[in-house]
Coordinates of C-alpha atoms (C1' of nucleotides) in Angstrom, one line a residue:
Chain A
X1 CA 40.5 -17.6 2.0
X2 CA 43.7 -16.2 3.4
X3 CA 44.1 -12.8 1.9
X4 CA 46.7 -10.1 2.5
X5 CA 49.5 -12.0 1.3
X6 CA 51.8 -9.8 -0.7
X7 CA 50.5 -8.2 -3.9
X8 CA 47.6 -6.6 -2.1
X9 CA 48.0 -2.9 -1.4
X10 CA 46.7 -1.2 1.7
X11 CA 43.8 0.3 -0.2
X12 CA 42.7 -3.2 -1.2
X13 CA 43.6 -2.7 -4.8
X14 CA 45.8 -5.4 -6.2
X15 CA 48.9 -5.2 -8.2
X16 CA 48.1 -6.8 -11.5
X17 CA 51.0 -9.2 -12.0
X18 CA 48.9 -11.6 -13.9
X19 CA 49.6 -10.5 -17.4
X20 CA 46.8 -11.2 -19.9
X21 CA 44.4 -12.6 -17.3
X22 CA 44.7 -9.5 -15.1
X23 CA 43.7 -7.2 -18.0
X24 CA 40.7 -9.4 -18.9
X25 CA 39.5 -9.7 -15.3
X26 CA 39.7 -5.9 -15.0
X27 CA 37.5 -5.7 -18.0
X28 CA 35.0 -8.1 -16.5
X29 CA 34.9 -6.1 -13.4
X30 CA 34.4 -2.9 -15.3
X31 CA 31.4 -4.3 -17.1
X32 CA 30.1 -6.0 -14.0
X33 CA 30.2 -2.7 -12.0
X34 CA 28.5 -0.7 -14.6
X35 CA 24.8 0.3 -14.1
X36 CA 23.8 -1.5 -17.2
X37 CA 24.9 -2.8 -20.6
X38 CA 27.9 -0.9 -22.0
X39 CA 28.6 0.0 -25.5
X40 CA 32.0 -0.5 -27.0
X41 CA 32.9 3.2 -26.7
X42 CA 31.8 3.4 -23.1
X43 CA 34.2 0.6 -22.2
X44 CA 36.9 2.2 -24.4
X45 CA 36.8 5.4 -22.5
X46 CA 37.0 3.7 -19.1
X47 CA 39.7 1.1 -19.9
X48 CA 42.8 2.6 -21.2
X49 CA 43.4 0.1 -24.0
X50 CA 43.7 0.9 -27.7
X51 CA 40.7 0.3 -29.7
X52 CA 42.0 -2.7 -31.6
X53 CA 43.2 -4.4 -28.4
X54 CA 40.0 -3.8 -26.5
X55 CA 38.0 -5.2 -29.4
X56 CA 39.9 -8.4 -29.4
X57 CA 39.8 -8.7 -25.6
X58 CA 36.0 -8.3 -25.5
X59 CA 35.6 -10.8 -28.4
X60 CA 37.5 -13.4 -26.4
X61 CA 35.5 -12.8 -23.3
X62 CA 32.3 -13.1 -25.3
X63 CA 33.5 -16.2 -27.0
X64 CA 34.1 -17.8 -23.6
X65 CA 30.7 -16.8 -22.3
X66 CA 32.0 -14.5 -19.6
X67 CA 30.5 -11.5 -21.3
X68 CA 27.4 -11.4 -23.6
X69 CA 26.4 -9.0 -26.3
X70 CA 22.8 -7.9 -26.3
X71 CA 20.8 -7.2 -29.5
X72 CA 22.0 -3.6 -29.5
X73 CA 25.6 -4.7 -29.5
X74 CA 26.1 -3.7 -25.9
X75 CA 28.2 -5.8 -23.5
X76 CA 27.0 -7.3 -20.2
X77 CA 28.1 -9.9 -17.8
X78 CA 27.5 -13.4 -19.1
X79 CA 25.5 -16.2 -17.6
X80 CA 28.5 -18.6 -17.7
X81 CA 29.7 -16.9 -14.6
X82 CA 26.4 -17.7 -12.9
X83 CA 27.0 -21.4 -13.6
X84 CA 30.6 -21.4 -12.4
X85 CA 29.5 -19.5 -9.3
X86 CA 26.7 -21.8 -8.5
X87 CA 29.1 -24.7 -8.2
X88 CA 31.4 -22.7 -6.1
X89 CA 28.5 -22.0 -3.8
X90 CA 27.1 -25.5 -3.7
X91 CA 30.4 -27.0 -2.9
X92 CA 31.4 -24.5 -0.3
X93 CA 31.9 -26.6 2.8
X94 CA 31.7 -23.8 5.3
X95 CA 28.3 -22.7 3.9
X96 CA 27.0 -26.2 4.0
X97 CA 28.0 -26.6 7.6
X98 CA 26.4 -23.3 8.6
X99 CA 23.2 -23.8 6.8
X100 CA 21.2 -25.7 9.4
X101 CA 22.2 -23.2 12.0
X102 CA 21.1 -20.3 9.9
X103 CA 17.8 -22.1 9.4
X104 CA 17.3 -22.6 13.1
X105 CA 18.1 -19.0 13.8
X106 CA 15.6 -17.9 11.3
X107 CA 12.9 -20.2 12.8
X108 CA 13.3 -18.5 16.1
X109 CA 13.6 -14.9 15.0
X110 CA 11.4 -14.9 11.9
X111 CA 13.7 -12.3 10.3
X112 CA 16.3 -12.6 7.6
X113 CA 19.5 -14.4 8.5
X114 CA 22.8 -13.8 6.7
X115 CA 26.1 -15.6 6.5
X116 CA 29.1 -13.7 5.3
X117 CA 32.9 -14.1 5.1
X118 CA 35.6 -11.5 5.4
X119 CA 37.5 -11.0 2.2
X120 CA 40.2 -8.3 2.3
X121 CA 38.3 -5.2 3.3
X122 CA 35.0 -6.5 2.2
X123 CA 32.3 -8.9 3.4
X124 CA 31.0 -11.4 0.9
X125 CA 27.5 -12.7 1.6
X126 CA 27.5 -16.5 1.3
X127 CA 24.0 -17.4 2.3
X128 CA 20.7 -16.1 3.5
X129 CA 17.5 -17.5 4.9
X130 CA 14.6 -15.2 4.4
X131 CA 11.0 -15.3 5.6
X132 CA 8.0 -15.1 3.4
X133 CA 6.6 -12.1 5.1
X134 CA 9.2 -9.6 3.8
X135 CA 9.0 -8.3 0.3
X136 CA 11.8 -10.2 -1.2
X137 CA 14.9 -8.3 -0.1
X138 CA 17.3 -7.6 -3.0
X139 CA 19.3 -10.8 -3.0
X140 CA 22.5 -10.5 -1.1
X141 CA 24.2 -13.7 -2.0
X142 CA 27.6 -13.0 -3.6
X143 CA 27.3 -9.3 -2.8
X144 CA 30.4 -7.7 -1.5
X145 CA 30.0 -4.8 1.0
X146 CA 32.4 -2.8 3.0
X147 CA 33.3 -4.1 6.4
X148 CA 32.9 -0.8 8.3
X149 CA 29.2 -0.4 7.7
X150 CA 27.9 -3.9 8.0
X151 CA 27.2 -5.9 11.1
X152 CA 28.9 -9.0 9.9
X153 CA 31.9 -6.9 8.7
X154 CA 32.4 -5.2 12.0
X155 CA 31.9 -8.5 13.9
X156 CA 34.5 -10.3 11.8
X157 CA 37.0 -7.4 12.2
X158 CA 36.5 -7.6 16.0
X159 CA 37.9 -11.1 16.0
X160 CA 41.2 -10.0 14.6
X161 CA 44.1 -9.1 16.8
X162 CA 45.2 -5.5 16.9
X163 CA 48.0 -5.7 14.4
X164 CA 46.0 -7.5 11.7
X165 CA 43.1 -5.2 12.4
X166 CA 45.3 -2.2 11.8
X167 CA 46.6 -3.5 8.4
X168 CA 43.1 -4.4 7.3
X169 CA 41.6 -1.0 7.9
X170 CA 44.6 1.0 6.9
X171 CA 43.7 3.0 3.8
X172 CA 40.0 2.3 4.0
X173 CA 37.9 5.0 2.5
X174 CA 34.8 5.7 4.5
X175 CA 31.9 6.3 2.2
X176 CA 28.9 7.8 4.0
X177 CA 26.1 5.4 2.7
X178 CA 23.6 6.9 5.2
X179 CA 23.7 9.4 8.0
X180 CA 24.6 6.7 10.5
X181 CA 27.6 5.4 8.6
X182 CA 30.9 5.5 10.6
X183 CA 33.1 8.3 9.3
X184 CA 36.7 7.2 10.0
X185 CA 39.0 4.6 11.4
X186 CA 38.7 6.2 14.9
X187 CA 35.0 5.7 15.1
X188 CA 35.4 2.2 13.7
X189 CA 38.0 1.2 16.2
X190 CA 36.0 2.4 19.2
X191 CA 32.9 0.6 17.9
X192 CA 35.0 -2.5 17.5
X193 CA 36.3 -2.3 21.1
X194 CA 32.7 -2.3 22.3
X195 CA 31.9 -5.2 20.0
X196 CA 34.8 -7.1 21.5
X197 CA 33.5 -6.4 25.0
X198 CA 30.0 -7.5 24.4
X199 CA 30.6 -10.2 21.8
X200 CA 28.3 -9.0 19.0
X201 CA 27.9 -6.1 16.6
X202 CA 25.0 -3.8 15.6
X203 CA 24.4 -2.2 12.3
X204 CA 21.8 0.6 12.9
X205 CA 21.0 1.8 9.4
X206 CA 24.7 2.3 8.7
X207 CA 24.7 0.8 5.3
X208 CA 21.2 1.1 4.1
X209 CA 18.7 3.4 5.7
X210 CA 15.8 1.5 7.2
X211 CA 17.8 -1.7 7.6
X212 CA 19.4 -2.8 10.9
X213 CA 21.0 -6.0 12.2
X214 CA 22.8 -7.7 15.0
X215 CA 25.8 -9.9 14.1
X216 CA 28.3 -12.2 15.7
X217 CA 31.8 -13.3 14.6
X218 CA 32.9 -16.7 13.5
X219 CA 36.5 -17.7 13.2
X220 CA 38.1 -20.9 12.1
X221 CA 40.5 -22.6 14.5
X222 CA 43.5 -21.8 12.5
X223 CA 42.3 -18.2 12.2
X224 CA 42.6 -18.2 8.5
X225 CA 38.9 -17.6 7.9
X226 CA 36.8 -14.9 9.5
X227 CA 33.1 -14.7 9.0
X228 CA 29.9 -13.8 10.7
X229 CA 26.1 -14.4 11.1
X230 CA 23.5 -11.8 11.4
X231 CA 19.8 -11.3 11.9
X232 CA 18.5 -8.4 9.8
X233 CA 15.2 -6.6 9.6
X234 CA 13.5 -3.3 8.7
X235 CA 13.8 -0.6 11.3
X236 CA 10.1 0.0 11.5
X237 CA 9.6 -3.6 12.7
X238 CA 12.9 -4.3 14.4
X239 CA 13.7 -2.1 17.4
X240 CA 17.1 -1.9 19.2
X241 CA 15.4 -3.8 22.0
X242 CA 14.6 -6.8 19.8
X243 CA 18.1 -6.8 18.3
X244 CA 19.4 -6.8 21.9
X245 CA 17.1 -9.7 22.7
X246 CA 18.4 -11.7 19.6
X247 CA 22.0 -11.0 20.3
X248 CA 22.5 -14.1 22.6
X249 CA 20.8 -16.3 19.9
X250 CA 23.1 -15.0 17.2
X251 CA 26.2 -15.5 19.3
X252 CA 25.0 -19.0 20.1
X253 CA 24.5 -19.8 16.5
X254 CA 28.0 -18.5 15.6
X255 CA 29.4 -20.7 18.3
X256 CA 27.5 -23.8 17.1
X257 CA 28.9 -23.2 13.6
X258 CA 32.4 -23.0 15.0
X259 CA 31.9 -26.2 16.9
X260 CA 30.6 -28.0 13.8
X261 CA 33.6 -26.7 11.8
X262 CA 35.9 -28.1 14.4
X263 CA 34.3 -31.4 14.2
X264 CA 34.0 -31.7 10.4
X265 CA 36.9 -29.7 9.1
X266 CA 39.3 -30.0 11.9
X267 CA 40.6 -33.6 11.6
X268 CA 42.3 -33.0 8.3
X269 CA 45.7 -31.5 8.9
Chain B
X1 CA 22.2 -15.1 -25.8
X2 CA 22.4 -16.1 -29.3
X3 CA 24.5 -19.2 -29.4
X4 CA 25.4 -21.6 -32.1
X5 CA 27.3 -19.1 -34.1
X6 CA 30.4 -20.7 -35.5
X7 CA 33.0 -22.1 -33.1
X8 CA 30.5 -24.4 -31.4
X9 CA 30.8 -28.0 -32.5
X10 CA 27.8 -30.3 -32.7
X11 CA 28.7 -32.0 -29.4
X12 CA 28.5 -28.6 -27.6
X13 CA 32.2 -28.4 -27.0
X14 CA 33.7 -25.2 -28.2
X15 CA 36.8 -24.6 -30.3
X16 CA 39.1 -22.7 -28.1
X17 CA 40.2 -19.8 -30.3
X18 CA 40.7 -17.6 -27.4
X19 CA 44.4 -18.2 -26.7
X20 CA 45.4 -17.7 -23.1
X21 CA 42.0 -17.0 -21.9
X22 CA 40.6 -20.2 -23.3
X23 CA 43.1 -22.3 -21.4
X24 CA 42.5 -20.5 -18.2
X25 CA 38.7 -20.8 -18.4
X26 CA 39.1 -24.5 -19.2
X27 CA 41.1 -24.8 -16.0
X28 CA 38.3 -23.0 -14.1
X29 CA 35.8 -25.4 -15.5
X30 CA 37.9 -28.3 -14.6
X31 CA 38.1 -27.2 -11.0
X32 CA 34.5 -26.2 -10.9
X33 CA 33.3 -29.5 -12.1
X34 CA 35.3 -31.5 -9.7
X35 CA 33.6 -33.1 -6.7
X36 CA 35.8 -31.2 -4.2
X37 CA 39.1 -29.4 -3.8
X38 CA 41.8 -30.6 -6.1
X39 CA 45.5 -31.0 -5.5
X40 CA 48.0 -29.8 -7.9
X41 CA 48.7 -33.3 -9.2
X42 CA 45.0 -34.1 -9.7
X43 CA 44.7 -31.1 -12.0
X44 CA 48.0 -31.9 -13.7
X45 CA 46.8 -35.3 -14.7
X46 CA 43.5 -34.0 -16.1
X47 CA 44.8 -30.9 -17.9
X48 CA 47.5 -31.7 -20.4
X49 CA 49.8 -28.9 -19.5
X50 CA 53.4 -29.2 -18.4
X51 CA 54.0 -28.8 -14.7
X52 CA 55.7 -25.4 -14.8
X53 CA 53.0 -24.0 -17.1
X54 CA 50.1 -25.3 -15.0
X55 CA 51.7 -24.0 -11.9
X56 CA 51.9 -20.4 -13.2
X57 CA 48.3 -20.6 -14.7
X58 CA 46.9 -21.7 -11.3
X59 CA 48.9 -19.0 -9.5
X60 CA 47.5 -16.3 -11.8
X61 CA 43.9 -17.6 -11.3
X62 CA 44.5 -17.6 -7.5
X63 CA 46.0 -14.1 -7.6
X64 CA 42.9 -12.8 -9.4
X65 CA 40.6 -14.5 -6.9
X66 CA 39.0 -16.8 -9.4
X67 CA 40.5 -19.8 -7.6
X68 CA 41.3 -20.2 -4.0
X69 CA 43.8 -22.5 -2.2
X70 CA 42.6 -24.1 1.0
X71 CA 44.8 -24.8 4.0
X72 CA 45.9 -28.1 2.6
X73 CA 47.1 -26.5 -0.6
X74 CA 44.2 -27.8 -2.7
X75 CA 42.5 -25.6 -5.3
X76 CA 38.8 -24.7 -5.3
X77 CA 36.6 -22.2 -7.1
X78 CA 37.0 -18.7 -5.7
X79 CA 34.5 -16.4 -4.1
X80 CA 35.3 -13.7 -6.6
X81 CA 33.2 -15.5 -9.1
X82 CA 30.2 -15.4 -6.7
X83 CA 30.5 -11.6 -6.5
X84 CA 30.7 -11.2 -10.3
X85 CA 27.8 -13.6 -10.8
X86 CA 25.6 -11.8 -8.3
X87 CA 25.9 -8.7 -10.3
X88 CA 25.2 -10.5 -13.5
X89 CA 22.1 -11.9 -11.8
X90 CA 20.9 -8.6 -10.2
X91 CA 21.2 -6.7 -13.4
X92 CA 19.6 -9.3 -15.6
X93 CA 16.6 -7.4 -17.2
X94 CA 14.7 -10.5 -18.2
X95 CA 14.9 -12.0 -14.7
X96 CA 13.7 -8.7 -13.2
X97 CA 10.8 -8.5 -15.5
X98 CA 9.8 -12.1 -14.8
X99 CA 10.1 -11.9 -11.0
X100 CA 6.7 -10.6 -10.0
X101 CA 5.1 -13.2 -12.3
X102 CA 7.0 -16.0 -10.7
X103 CA 6.0 -14.7 -7.3
X104 CA 2.3 -14.6 -8.3
X105 CA 2.5 -18.1 -9.7
X106 CA 4.0 -19.3 -6.5
X107 CA 1.3 -17.6 -4.4
X108 CA -1.4 -19.6 -6.3
X109 CA 0.3 -23.0 -6.5
X110 CA 2.3 -22.9 -3.2
X111 CA 5.0 -25.0 -4.9
X112 CA 8.5 -24.0 -6.2
X113 CA 8.5 -21.9 -9.3
X114 CA 11.6 -21.8 -11.6
X115 CA 12.7 -19.5 -14.4
X116 CA 15.3 -20.8 -16.8
X117 CA 16.9 -19.8 -20.1
X118 CA 18.1 -22.0 -23.0
X119 CA 21.8 -21.8 -23.5
X120 CA 23.1 -24.1 -26.2
X121 CA 22.0 -27.5 -25.3
X122 CA 21.5 -26.6 -21.6
X123 CA 19.0 -24.8 -19.5
X124 CA 20.4 -22.3 -17.0
X125 CA 18.2 -21.6 -14.0
X126 CA 17.9 -17.9 -13.5
X127 CA 15.5 -17.6 -10.6
X128 CA 13.3 -19.5 -8.3
X129 CA 10.6 -18.8 -5.8
X130 CA 10.3 -21.4 -3.1
X131 CA 7.8 -22.0 -0.3
X132 CA 8.7 -22.4 3.3
X133 CA 7.0 -25.8 3.6
X134 CA 9.6 -27.6 1.6
X135 CA 12.9 -28.7 3.0
X136 CA 15.0 -26.1 1.2
X137 CA 15.6 -27.7 -2.2
X138 CA 19.2 -27.8 -3.3
X139 CA 19.5 -24.3 -4.8
X140 CA 19.1 -24.3 -8.6
X141 CA 20.0 -20.8 -9.5
X142 CA 22.9 -20.8 -12.0
X143 CA 22.7 -24.5 -12.3
X144 CA 22.9 -25.8 -15.9
X145 CA 20.9 -28.9 -16.8
X146 CA 20.4 -30.8 -20.0
X147 CA 17.4 -29.7 -22.1
X148 CA 16.1 -33.2 -22.8
X149 CA 15.2 -34.1 -19.2
X150 CA 13.9 -30.9 -17.8
X151 CA 10.4 -29.3 -18.2
X152 CA 11.8 -25.9 -19.0
X153 CA 14.3 -27.4 -21.4
X154 CA 11.8 -29.3 -23.4
X155 CA 9.3 -26.4 -23.3
X156 CA 11.9 -24.0 -24.6
X157 CA 13.0 -26.5 -27.4
X158 CA 9.4 -26.8 -28.4
X159 CA 9.3 -23.1 -29.3
X160 CA 12.1 -23.5 -31.9
X161 CA 11.3 -24.2 -35.6
X162 CA 12.2 -27.6 -36.9
X163 CA 15.5 -26.7 -38.5
X164 CA 16.9 -25.0 -35.4
X165 CA 15.5 -27.7 -33.2
X166 CA 17.4 -30.3 -35.3
X167 CA 20.8 -28.5 -35.0
X168 CA 20.3 -28.0 -31.2
X169 CA 19.7 -31.6 -30.5
X170 CA 22.1 -33.0 -33.0
X171 CA 24.9 -34.8 -31.2
X172 CA 23.2 -34.7 -27.8
X173 CA 24.1 -37.6 -25.6
X174 CA 21.2 -38.9 -23.6
X175 CA 22.3 -39.7 -20.1
X176 CA 19.7 -41.8 -18.2
X177 CA 19.4 -39.8 -15.0
X178 CA 16.4 -41.8 -13.9
X179 CA 14.3 -44.6 -15.2
X180 CA 12.0 -42.1 -16.8
X181 CA 14.7 -40.1 -18.7
X182 CA 14.1 -40.0 -22.5
X183 CA 16.6 -42.2 -24.2
X184 CA 17.1 -40.7 -27.6
X185 CA 16.4 -37.9 -30.1
X186 CA 13.3 -39.8 -31.4
X187 CA 11.6 -39.9 -28.0
X188 CA 12.5 -36.3 -27.4
X189 CA 11.1 -35.2 -30.8
X190 CA 7.8 -37.0 -30.2
X191 CA 7.5 -35.5 -26.8
X192 CA 8.2 -32.1 -28.2
X193 CA 5.5 -32.5 -30.9
X194 CA 3.0 -33.2 -28.1
X195 CA 4.3 -30.2 -26.1
X196 CA 3.7 -28.0 -29.1
X197 CA 0.2 -29.3 -29.5
X198 CA -0.8 -28.7 -25.9
X199 CA 1.4 -25.7 -25.2
X200 CA 3.2 -27.0 -22.1
X201 CA 5.7 -29.6 -21.0
X202 CA 5.9 -32.2 -18.2
X203 CA 8.9 -33.6 -16.5
X204 CA 7.8 -36.7 -14.6
X205 CA 10.8 -37.6 -12.6
X206 CA 13.0 -37.6 -15.8
X207 CA 15.9 -35.7 -14.3
X208 CA 15.6 -36.4 -10.6
X209 CA 13.5 -39.2 -9.2
X210 CA 10.8 -37.9 -6.9
X211 CA 10.7 -34.5 -8.6
X212 CA 8.2 -33.5 -11.3
X213 CA 7.1 -30.3 -12.9
X214 CA 5.0 -28.6 -15.6
X215 CA 6.6 -25.9 -17.7
X216 CA 5.7 -23.4 -20.4
X217 CA 7.9 -21.7 -23.0
X218 CA 8.8 -18.1 -23.2
X219 CA 10.3 -16.5 -26.3
X220 CA 11.4 -13.0 -27.0
X221 CA 9.9 -11.2 -30.0
X222 CA 13.0 -11.4 -32.0
X223 CA 13.4 -15.1 -31.2
X224 CA 16.9 -14.6 -29.9
X225 CA 16.1 -15.7 -26.4
X226 CA 14.3 -18.8 -25.4
X227 CA 13.3 -19.5 -21.8
X228 CA 10.7 -21.2 -19.7
X229 CA 8.8 -21.1 -16.4
X230 CA 7.9 -24.1 -14.4
X231 CA 6.1 -25.2 -11.2
X232 CA 8.0 -28.0 -9.5
X233 CA 7.2 -30.3 -6.6
X234 CA 7.9 -33.7 -5.0
X235 CA 6.1 -36.6 -6.6
X236 CA 4.5 -37.7 -3.3
X237 CA 2.6 -34.4 -3.1
X238 CA 2.3 -33.4 -6.7
X239 CA 0.1 -35.7 -8.8
X240 CA -0.1 -35.7 -12.6
X241 CA -3.6 -34.3 -12.0
X242 CA -2.4 -31.3 -10.1
X243 CA 0.3 -30.6 -12.7
X244 CA -2.5 -30.7 -15.3
X245 CA -4.5 -28.3 -13.3
X246 CA -1.6 -25.9 -13.0
X247 CA -0.7 -26.0 -16.7
X248 CA -3.0 -23.1 -17.7
X249 CA -1.6 -21.0 -14.9
X250 CA 1.9 -21.7 -16.0
X251 CA 1.1 -20.9 -19.6
X252 CA -0.6 -17.7 -18.5
X253 CA 2.4 -16.7 -16.5
X254 CA 4.7 -17.3 -19.5
X255 CA 2.4 -15.2 -21.6
X256 CA 2.4 -12.3 -19.1
X257 CA 6.1 -12.4 -19.0
X258 CA 6.2 -12.1 -22.8
X259 CA 3.8 -9.2 -22.7
X260 CA 5.9 -7.4 -20.2
X261 CA 9.1 -8.0 -22.2
X262 CA 7.4 -6.6 -25.3
X263 CA 6.4 -3.5 -23.3
X264 CA 9.7 -2.9 -21.6
X265 CA 12.4 -4.3 -23.8
X266 CA 10.6 -3.9 -27.1
X267 CA 10.8 -0.1 -27.9
X268 CA 14.6 -0.1 -28.2
X269 CA 15.7 -1.1 -31.7
Chain C
dA1 C1' 20.4 13.4 -50.1
dA2 C1' 25.2 14.3 -49.5
dA3 C1' 28.7 15.3 -46.3
dT4 C1' 30.6 14.6 -42.0
dA5 C1' 31.3 12.7 -37.6
dT6 C1' 31.1 8.8 -34.8
dT7 C1' 31.4 4.1 -33.8
dG8 C1' 32.9 -0.5 -34.7
dT9 C1' 36.1 -4.0 -37.2
dT10 C1' 40.3 -5.9 -39.4
dC11 C1' 45.2 -6.2 -40.3
dC12 C1' 50.1 -6.8 -39.4
dA13 C1' 55.1 -5.6 -37.8
dC14 C1' 56.5 -5.6 -33.2
dA15 C1' 56.9 -6.3 -28.2
dT16 C1' 55.4 -8.9 -24.5
dA17 C1' 54.0 -12.6 -22.0
dA18 C1' 53.3 -17.6 -22.0
dT19 C1' 55.7 -21.9 -22.7
dG20 C1' 58.0 -26.2 -21.2
dG21 C1' 62.1 -28.5 -20.0
dA22 C1' 65.1 -29.0 -16.3
dA23 C1' 67.0 -28.0 -11.9
dC24 C1' 65.7 -27.4 -7.3
dT25 C1' 63.0 -27.4 -2.7
dT26 C1' 59.7 -29.2 0.2
dT27 C1' 56.8 -32.7 2.0
dG28 C1' 55.4 -37.3 2.8
dT29 C1' 56.7 -42.3 3.4
dA30 C1' 59.2 -46.7 3.9
Chain D
dT1 C1' 67.8 -41.7 7.4
dA2 C1' 67.0 -42.4 2.8
dC3 C1' 63.9 -42.4 -0.9
dA4 C1' 60.0 -41.0 -3.5
dA5 C1' 56.5 -37.9 -4.7
dA6 C1' 54.7 -33.4 -4.8
dG7 C1' 55.3 -28.7 -5.5
dT8 C1' 58.1 -24.5 -7.0
dT9 C1' 61.4 -21.6 -9.5
dC10 C1' 64.2 -20.4 -13.6
dC11 C1' 65.1 -19.0 -18.3
dA12 C1' 66.0 -19.4 -23.4
dT13 C1' 62.5 -20.2 -26.9
dT14 C1' 58.3 -19.3 -29.1
dA15 C1' 53.6 -18.3 -29.3
dT16 C1' 50.4 -14.7 -28.3
dG17 C1' 48.8 -10.3 -27.3
dT18 C1' 49.6 -5.4 -28.6
dG19 C1' 48.5 -1.0 -30.8
dG20 C1' 48.7 2.0 -34.6
dA21 C1' 46.6 2.8 -38.8
dA22 C1' 43.6 1.8 -42.5
dC23 C1' 39.0 0.3 -43.4
dA24 C1' 33.8 -0.4 -43.0
dA25 C1' 29.5 0.6 -41.1
dT26 C1' 26.4 3.6 -38.6
dA27 C1' 24.6 7.9 -36.9
dT28 C1' 24.2 12.9 -37.2
dT29 C1' 24.3 17.3 -39.4
dT30 C1' 24.1 20.5 -43.2

DNA sequence: AAATATTGTTCCACATAATGGAACTTTGTA
DNA sequence: TACAAAGTTCCATTATGTGGAACAATATTT
């Protein structure tokens, strides 16, 4: 999970030096990011491939199950990916180690608990434990969100040293998801210095209005992996005071996870 | 989701006519199916590629985020797949339509409810609604299981006509997961004829000992998609009698889902 | 209904990217 | 330290992907 080796530009966009594979994955991304099934021509206008080429590429992706074609001939992301991903998830050691801690945190707070890892300039949600009281929140597992507007993202960033922090947030574009979203690197940096001071981060409707959370950072001993835990709830139920009250619990959970990692992943190497 | 076009052999293994992509996906599969992170040499011995070639293929997969390298230099499935898969899942129309029905079925039975689709000779679990009482069952979403030993699988098969049924189960290998697993095509066919008669399927510890379920088939109007719903629970708590009692509810849920599909997906085409 | 435009599919000479053997570097082990 | 095993790089050869154009199948318009 060590990103930012070379080949990753400041804006997070990668150089595609991977020949055929790069082009095909770009297509997968294109279809995955679309709002719905795409027709051949839609894809044609967005990818800048010639018709013949695109046609063959799509056929290959379909043949491998990475894309599917619906009855109207439109393309959508295939279920094969779900199967591959489920194994990735099930075998993820970090997730497995964290799970009981998340569960415990949920038992105490009775609100949704998330686990996410820092991946370039994004947070990828690895797990969640959710209560029955809530209307099932749109599932977050696997979802990638910007660092600057999520509790886990900001918490994870706060655990970086200044130089790495600078490279990570260089070239970030600050999209205003809500009225509370931070606007620029300056605001982010000052929030982060406060997060460092107190040891935990808040997200007060900065990503999704009506949703707030408190999060704490997790870092592996070697510093290669950065992650975070959070407790999230709807603003009408969760006040800044209750977030404040949960903060020590979240920090404690993060620390227990780090301890467990040291014990179970440390010995190797 | 219409499989068994040409290119799929009886044993379920595909011809790889997809050149470079095929080889790379085969590698992904290889790593995904392994029990844990694999070293270069492990992969080398399983794939029959020359060292240089394999090395570049792996590098490309890593660069695209489909694989990752841990701190010991071992390869494992990358998180990028999780992100792609989460979109696939979130945008899946069938899943979205079924969701409220699964929720309702869970509210009545208080046991775990699953939704799965038939994909070749396997069932892929698309969704689940699970109670808080159970120790969190190993997450099934995205998991692919054989048809012949799962309630949903057998239910879905029962909705096929005889000729298609025959081609689907031709060449199946019957692995005895538990003492109750069906042993051969004959046993499967006779179970299926009973399922057709009564309209729902049982899985009495045939896949995992201690776990049983009752399932009903779902088929799209055009017959292109086959799926199923099930209610699952641990054998110590769920008796054959309770499964029997739930059967009408499961069948009703399956029918409501089909009605909803007709209303919401039908009009097109 | 015929004409036209749009969309989707196939083909093949050509260019590009993958191949695989060998040389080389690094890491682990006796 | 010496040796073996694992991992990485290089480059001439060859397989594979490319993209333009011609073709086929649908929509859309007149």
